[in-house]
């Protein structure tokens, strides 16, 4: 059966493994990453100390992007020693507590990592269409008596991602903001400007990737589709029209506030283990 991957924080029990019976050792998460990344791209690896009732040792949460990769890793690693003297216990999670229920967008670095892994380093490209300073356009920092001692620098950025081999071109528009604590310090203002520009460009790139779907076929080949359900008004504009809107700020800034930064919250899998081995965060 084909598997669908989105440029979002991977959700679903079948993509998360619980590993327990871990012996304390320096670089434990690095060892786990090295062992499990052989089966596919990992989103995250987290190791935690066992609860007092479970005795000494650690357990870990290993999160894959692909459920197929997670399943192969579980079957291959369960009962194996891997990097320690005693065998590990590995299971696919069936019950989760404290898990993020809503979908969160991957940050730009994770998006690029996912695209490079499944599509190849040279299979896609991105470019900035427009990057505009929109500080003060929303009326902030203009109240009577307010000084420049503290203000915010805001940039609006439009980015285009192209997959030439698949005939797909997507766009993302996002807002980046950075506070300037002391508006009289030129260096601090320059630093905040660069931070806001980088943040806007990264969020716009992530937004563009959200409209791309990766499909892993049964034969292992990869297909790509455009997710038209996420299409926005800015996607139908010509490049010149989009540049014009960004430059004159005829777009509502609120719609480009990035609400989906990825958050790696602590997970609890208390129902996964027998009570004598029950971990807790």
Tab-separated table of C-alpha atoms in Angstrom:
chain	number	residue	atom	x	y	z
A	1	UNK	CA	0.000	0.000	0.000
A	2	UNK	CA	1.278	3.469	-0.863
A	3	UNK	CA	2.170	5.815	1.999
A	4	UNK	CA	1.553	9.561	2.056
A	5	UNK	CA	4.060	11.924	3.667
A	6	UNK	CA	3.416	15.598	4.324
A	7	UNK	CA	5.808	18.359	5.320
A	8	UNK	CA	4.412	18.355	8.822
A	9	UNK	CA	5.484	16.975	12.160
A	10	UNK	CA	4.794	13.243	11.710
A	11	UNK	CA	1.631	12.217	13.533
A	12	UNK	CA	0.216	8.762	14.108
A	13	UNK	CA	1.050	5.940	16.461
A	14	UNK	CA	2.503	3.762	13.708
A	15	UNK	CA	5.393	6.180	13.144
A	16	UNK	CA	6.609	6.190	16.731
A	17	UNK	CA	8.647	3.477	18.439
A	18	UNK	CA	9.114	2.924	22.147
A	19	UNK	CA	12.475	1.460	23.095
A	20	UNK	CA	13.150	0.284	26.641
A	21	UNK	CA	15.737	-1.768	28.507
A	22	UNK	CA	18.373	0.831	27.672
A	23	UNK	CA	21.550	0.854	29.731
A	24	UNK	CA	22.941	4.218	30.933
A	25	UNK	CA	25.761	5.308	28.651
A	26	UNK	CA	27.292	8.529	27.333
A	27	UNK	CA	25.866	9.611	23.990
A	28	UNK	CA	22.814	7.376	24.326
A	29	UNK	CA	20.631	9.401	21.944
A	30	UNK	CA	23.445	9.466	19.385
A	31	UNK	CA	23.727	5.662	19.573
A	32	UNK	CA	19.973	5.314	19.130
A	33	UNK	CA	20.004	7.682	16.165
A	34	UNK	CA	22.829	5.756	14.485
A	35	UNK	CA	21.056	2.432	14.972
A	36	UNK	CA	17.559	3.445	13.849
A	37	UNK	CA	18.423	5.907	11.086
A	38	UNK	CA	19.596	2.920	9.032
A	39	UNK	CA	15.918	2.133	8.445
A	40	UNK	CA	14.774	5.573	7.323
A	41	UNK	CA	14.721	9.277	8.028
A	42	UNK	CA	14.128	10.131	11.682
A	43	UNK	CA	12.222	13.122	12.942
A	44	UNK	CA	13.395	12.889	16.533
A	45	UNK	CA	15.012	10.669	19.160
A	46	UNK	CA	14.413	11.292	22.852
A	47	UNK	CA	15.858	9.279	25.759
A	48	UNK	CA	14.380	9.482	29.284
A	49	UNK	CA	15.362	8.049	32.645
A	50	UNK	CA	13.054	5.305	33.954
A	51	UNK	CA	10.708	6.040	36.834
A	52	UNK	CA	11.942	4.923	40.255
A	53	UNK	CA	9.510	1.981	40.338
A	54	UNK	CA	10.946	0.657	37.083
A	55	UNK	CA	14.515	0.453	38.349
A	56	UNK	CA	17.674	1.886	36.812
A	57	UNK	CA	17.991	2.469	33.096
A	58	UNK	CA	16.380	4.467	30.331
A	59	UNK	CA	13.664	4.282	27.727
A	60	UNK	CA	13.496	6.177	24.447
A	61	UNK	CA	11.037	7.495	21.894
A	62	UNK	CA	12.106	7.180	18.262
A	63	UNK	CA	9.946	9.005	15.733
A	64	UNK	CA	10.049	8.263	11.992
A	65	UNK	CA	8.456	10.164	9.133
A	66	UNK	CA	7.377	6.895	7.503
A	67	UNK	CA	5.234	4.237	9.173
A	68	UNK	CA	6.799	1.632	6.871
A	69	UNK	CA	10.283	2.540	8.066
A	70	UNK	CA	9.154	2.417	11.695
A	71	UNK	CA	7.667	-1.055	11.199
A	72	UNK	CA	10.834	-2.402	9.602
A	73	UNK	CA	12.952	-0.949	12.395
A	74	UNK	CA	10.747	-2.498	15.068
A	75	UNK	CA	10.891	-5.964	13.531
A	76	UNK	CA	14.636	-5.827	13.018
A	77	UNK	CA	15.649	-4.300	16.352
A	78	UNK	CA	13.304	-5.877	18.876
A	79	UNK	CA	15.253	-8.322	21.045
A	80	UNK	CA	18.612	-7.261	19.606
A	81	UNK	CA	21.554	-5.866	21.572
A	82	UNK	CA	22.504	-3.292	18.954
A	83	UNK	CA	24.966	-1.060	20.832
A	84	UNK	CA	24.739	-2.511	24.379
A	85	UNK	CA	25.236	-5.818	26.217
A	86	UNK	CA	21.580	-6.629	26.946
A	87	UNK	CA	18.779	-6.969	24.368
A	88	UNK	CA	16.453	-4.067	23.727
A	89	UNK	CA	12.680	-4.165	23.652
A	90	UNK	CA	11.145	-2.232	20.781
A	91	UNK	CA	7.452	-1.792	20.053
A	92	UNK	CA	5.273	0.342	17.823
A	93	UNK	CA	3.232	2.615	20.051
A	94	UNK	CA	-0.432	1.752	20.413
A	95	UNK	CA	-1.418	4.235	23.101
A	96	UNK	CA	-0.113	7.752	23.584
A	97	UNK	CA	-0.667	10.423	26.167
A	98	UNK	CA	0.298	14.056	25.893
A	99	UNK	CA	0.683	13.731	22.138
A	100	UNK	CA	0.134	16.700	19.829
A	101	UNK	CA	-3.282	16.176	18.279
A	102	UNK	CA	-3.167	19.077	15.842
A	103	UNK	CA	-0.941	19.177	12.786
A	104	UNK	CA	2.190	21.283	13.022
A	105	UNK	CA	4.242	22.488	10.093
A	106	UNK	CA	7.863	21.420	9.885
A	107	UNK	CA	10.371	24.217	10.145
A	108	UNK	CA	12.355	25.077	7.016
A	109	UNK	CA	15.406	23.001	7.996
A	110	UNK	CA	13.293	19.901	8.544
A	111	UNK	CA	11.454	20.534	5.256
A	112	UNK	CA	14.724	20.625	3.365
A	113	UNK	CA	15.939	17.488	5.139
A	114	UNK	CA	12.754	15.633	4.187
A	115	UNK	CA	12.895	16.829	0.565
A	116	UNK	CA	16.567	15.910	0.197
A	117	UNK	CA	16.024	12.430	1.616
A	118	UNK	CA	13.047	11.400	-0.502
A	119	UNK	CA	13.435	13.567	-3.594
A	120	UNK	CA	17.195	14.071	-3.832
A	121	UNK	CA	19.438	17.087	-3.308
A	122	UNK	CA	19.193	18.288	-6.906
A	123	UNK	CA	15.510	17.595	-7.465
A	124	UNK	CA	14.175	20.873	-6.079
A	125	UNK	CA	15.122	24.512	-5.806
A	126	UNK	CA	13.836	27.598	-4.012
A	127	UNK	CA	14.118	31.322	-4.509
A	128	UNK	CA	12.917	34.473	-2.802
A	129	UNK	CA	10.436	36.378	-4.955
A	130	UNK	CA	10.036	39.348	-2.629
A	131	UNK	CA	11.271	40.453	0.802
A	132	UNK	CA	9.737	43.650	2.122
A	133	UNK	CA	10.047	45.612	5.344
A	134	UNK	CA	6.498	46.042	6.690
A	135	UNK	CA	7.369	47.426	10.122
A	136	UNK	CA	4.707	49.865	11.286
A	137	UNK	CA	2.232	49.030	8.504
A	138	UNK	CA	-0.154	47.543	11.059
A	139	UNK	CA	-0.212	50.716	13.127
A	140	UNK	CA	1.895	49.401	15.994
A	141	UNK	CA	4.548	51.545	17.696
A	142	UNK	CA	2.701	54.719	16.713
A	143	UNK	CA	0.762	55.422	19.881
A	144	UNK	CA	1.231	58.810	21.500
A	145	UNK	CA	4.227	58.937	23.805
A	146	UNK	CA	5.812	55.691	22.581
A	147	UNK	CA	9.538	55.969	21.935
A	148	UNK	CA	11.971	53.993	19.846
A	149	UNK	CA	13.489	52.376	22.915
A	150	UNK	CA	11.605	49.183	22.071
A	151	UNK	CA	10.030	48.316	18.744
A	152	UNK	CA	9.582	45.399	16.373
A	153	UNK	CA	11.076	44.881	12.938
A	154	UNK	CA	8.752	42.997	10.568
A	155	UNK	CA	9.450	41.544	7.138
A	156	UNK	CA	7.074	39.888	4.701
A	157	UNK	CA	8.640	37.310	2.400
A	158	UNK	CA	7.400	35.380	-0.632
A	159	UNK	CA	9.269	32.211	-1.632
A	160	UNK	CA	8.843	29.835	-4.559
A	161	UNK	CA	9.755	26.132	-4.516
A	162	UNK	CA	10.176	24.323	-7.827
A	163	UNK	CA	10.331	20.583	-8.547
A	164	UNK	CA	11.197	20.529	-12.273
A	165	UNK	CA	11.159	16.739	-12.609
A	166	UNK	CA	7.582	16.643	-11.338
A	167	UNK	CA	6.282	19.832	-12.945
A	168	UNK	CA	5.373	21.349	-9.598
A	169	UNK	CA	5.825	24.942	-8.469
A	170	UNK	CA	4.504	26.197	-5.117
A	171	UNK	CA	4.651	29.466	-3.226
A	172	UNK	CA	4.706	30.466	0.390
A	173	UNK	CA	4.268	33.861	2.022
A	174	UNK	CA	5.085	34.498	5.670
A	175	UNK	CA	5.819	37.188	8.206
A	176	UNK	CA	8.962	37.373	10.324
A	177	UNK	CA	9.264	39.594	13.395
A	178	UNK	CA	12.106	40.476	15.756
A	179	UNK	CA	12.101	42.843	18.736
A	180	UNK	CA	14.551	45.710	19.038
A	181	UNK	CA	15.081	46.421	22.719
A	182	UNK	CA	17.103	49.576	22.128
A	183	UNK	CA	16.148	51.420	18.962
A	184	UNK	CA	19.017	53.858	19.433
A	185	UNK	CA	21.636	51.128	18.969
A	186	UNK	CA	22.316	50.766	15.203
A	187	UNK	CA	23.982	47.366	15.607
A	188	UNK	CA	21.016	45.935	17.481
A	189	UNK	CA	18.676	47.245	14.810
A	190	UNK	CA	20.762	45.612	12.055
A	191	UNK	CA	20.852	42.321	13.992
A	192	UNK	CA	17.083	42.361	14.505
A	193	UNK	CA	16.544	43.151	10.823
A	194	UNK	CA	18.606	40.152	9.740
A	195	UNK	CA	16.798	37.950	12.249
A	196	UNK	CA	13.376	39.056	11.000
A	197	UNK	CA	14.412	38.540	7.359
A	198	UNK	CA	15.762	35.059	8.057
A	199	UNK	CA	12.659	34.110	10.035
A	200	UNK	CA	10.318	35.365	7.301
A	201	UNK	CA	12.236	33.523	4.567
A	202	UNK	CA	12.314	30.285	6.567
A	203	UNK	CA	8.609	30.409	7.362
A	204	UNK	CA	7.737	31.219	3.751
A	205	UNK	CA	9.820	28.246	2.576
A	206	UNK	CA	8.041	25.983	5.055
A	207	UNK	CA	4.682	27.331	3.884
A	208	UNK	CA	5.560	26.517	0.261
A	209	UNK	CA	6.545	22.949	1.174
A	210	UNK	CA	3.194	22.401	2.927
A	211	UNK	CA	1.546	22.239	-0.505
A	212	UNK	CA	3.690	19.285	-1.624
A	213	UNK	CA	2.726	15.666	-0.953
A	214	UNK	CA	5.278	12.842	-1.100
A	215	UNK	CA	3.860	9.443	-2.019
A	216	UNK	CA	5.944	6.325	-1.340
A	217	UNK	CA	4.745	3.573	-3.664
A	218	UNK	CA	4.732	-0.136	-2.868
A	219	UNK	CA	7.747	-0.708	-5.106
A	220	UNK	CA	9.749	1.869	-3.147
A	221	UNK	CA	9.592	4.566	-5.811
A	222	UNK	CA	8.543	8.082	-4.894
A	223	UNK	CA	5.846	10.197	-6.523
A	224	UNK	CA	4.975	13.820	-5.828
A	225	UNK	CA	1.622	15.598	-5.952
A	226	UNK	CA	0.472	19.172	-5.477
A	227	UNK	CA	-1.967	19.607	-2.584
A	228	UNK	CA	-4.536	21.906	-4.143
A	229	UNK	CA	-6.583	22.013	-0.919
A	230	UNK	CA	-3.959	24.363	0.540
A	231	UNK	CA	-3.872	26.674	-2.457
A	232	UNK	CA	-3.988	30.368	-1.560
A	233	UNK	CA	-4.791	33.577	-3.401
A	234	UNK	CA	-1.089	34.343	-3.772
A	235	UNK	CA	-0.589	31.094	-5.733
A	236	UNK	CA	-2.706	32.352	-8.632
A	237	UNK	CA	-0.932	35.692	-8.996
A	238	UNK	CA	1.817	36.380	-11.496
A	239	UNK	CA	5.242	37.031	-10.058
A	240	UNK	CA	4.983	40.740	-10.795
A	241	UNK	CA	1.536	40.941	-9.191
A	242	UNK	CA	2.825	39.200	-6.073
A	243	UNK	CA	5.853	41.485	-5.870
A	244	UNK	CA	3.591	44.493	-6.196
A	245	UNK	CA	1.266	43.378	-3.415
A	246	UNK	CA	4.164	42.678	-1.063
A	247	UNK	CA	5.882	45.975	-1.808
A	248	UNK	CA	2.813	48.149	-1.285
A	249	UNK	CA	1.588	45.932	1.570
A	250	UNK	CA	-1.915	45.354	0.252
A	251	UNK	CA	-1.920	41.955	1.964
A	252	UNK	CA	-3.319	41.469	5.452
A	253	UNK	CA	-0.367	40.695	7.733
A	254	UNK	CA	-2.425	38.616	10.148
A	255	UNK	CA	-2.969	35.834	7.617
A	256	UNK	CA	0.787	35.266	7.370
A	257	UNK	CA	1.472	34.895	11.074
A	258	UNK	CA	3.010	31.455	11.409
A	259	UNK	CA	0.938	29.396	13.829
A	260	UNK	CA	2.479	26.013	13.232
A	261	UNK	CA	6.054	26.065	14.466
A	262	UNK	CA	6.953	22.534	15.344
A	263	UNK	CA	7.030	21.693	19.038
A	264	UNK	CA	8.607	18.524	20.367
A	265	UNK	CA	6.488	18.052	23.453
A	266	UNK	CA	7.330	15.372	25.959
A	267	UNK	CA	5.430	12.180	25.307
A	268	UNK	CA	4.116	9.667	27.797
A	269	UNK	CA	3.583	6.028	26.914
A	270	UNK	CA	2.667	4.713	30.341
A	271	UNK	CA	0.144	2.221	28.987
A	272	UNK	CA	2.735	0.640	26.694
A	273	UNK	CA	4.708	-1.204	29.381
A	274	UNK	CA	4.000	-3.644	32.189
A	275	UNK	CA	3.614	-1.791	35.466
A	276	UNK	CA	7.033	-2.866	36.784
A	277	UNK	CA	8.697	-1.228	33.775
A	278	UNK	CA	6.432	1.783	33.474
A	279	UNK	CA	8.385	4.922	32.450
A	280	UNK	CA	7.348	8.450	33.194
A	281	UNK	CA	8.581	11.835	32.016
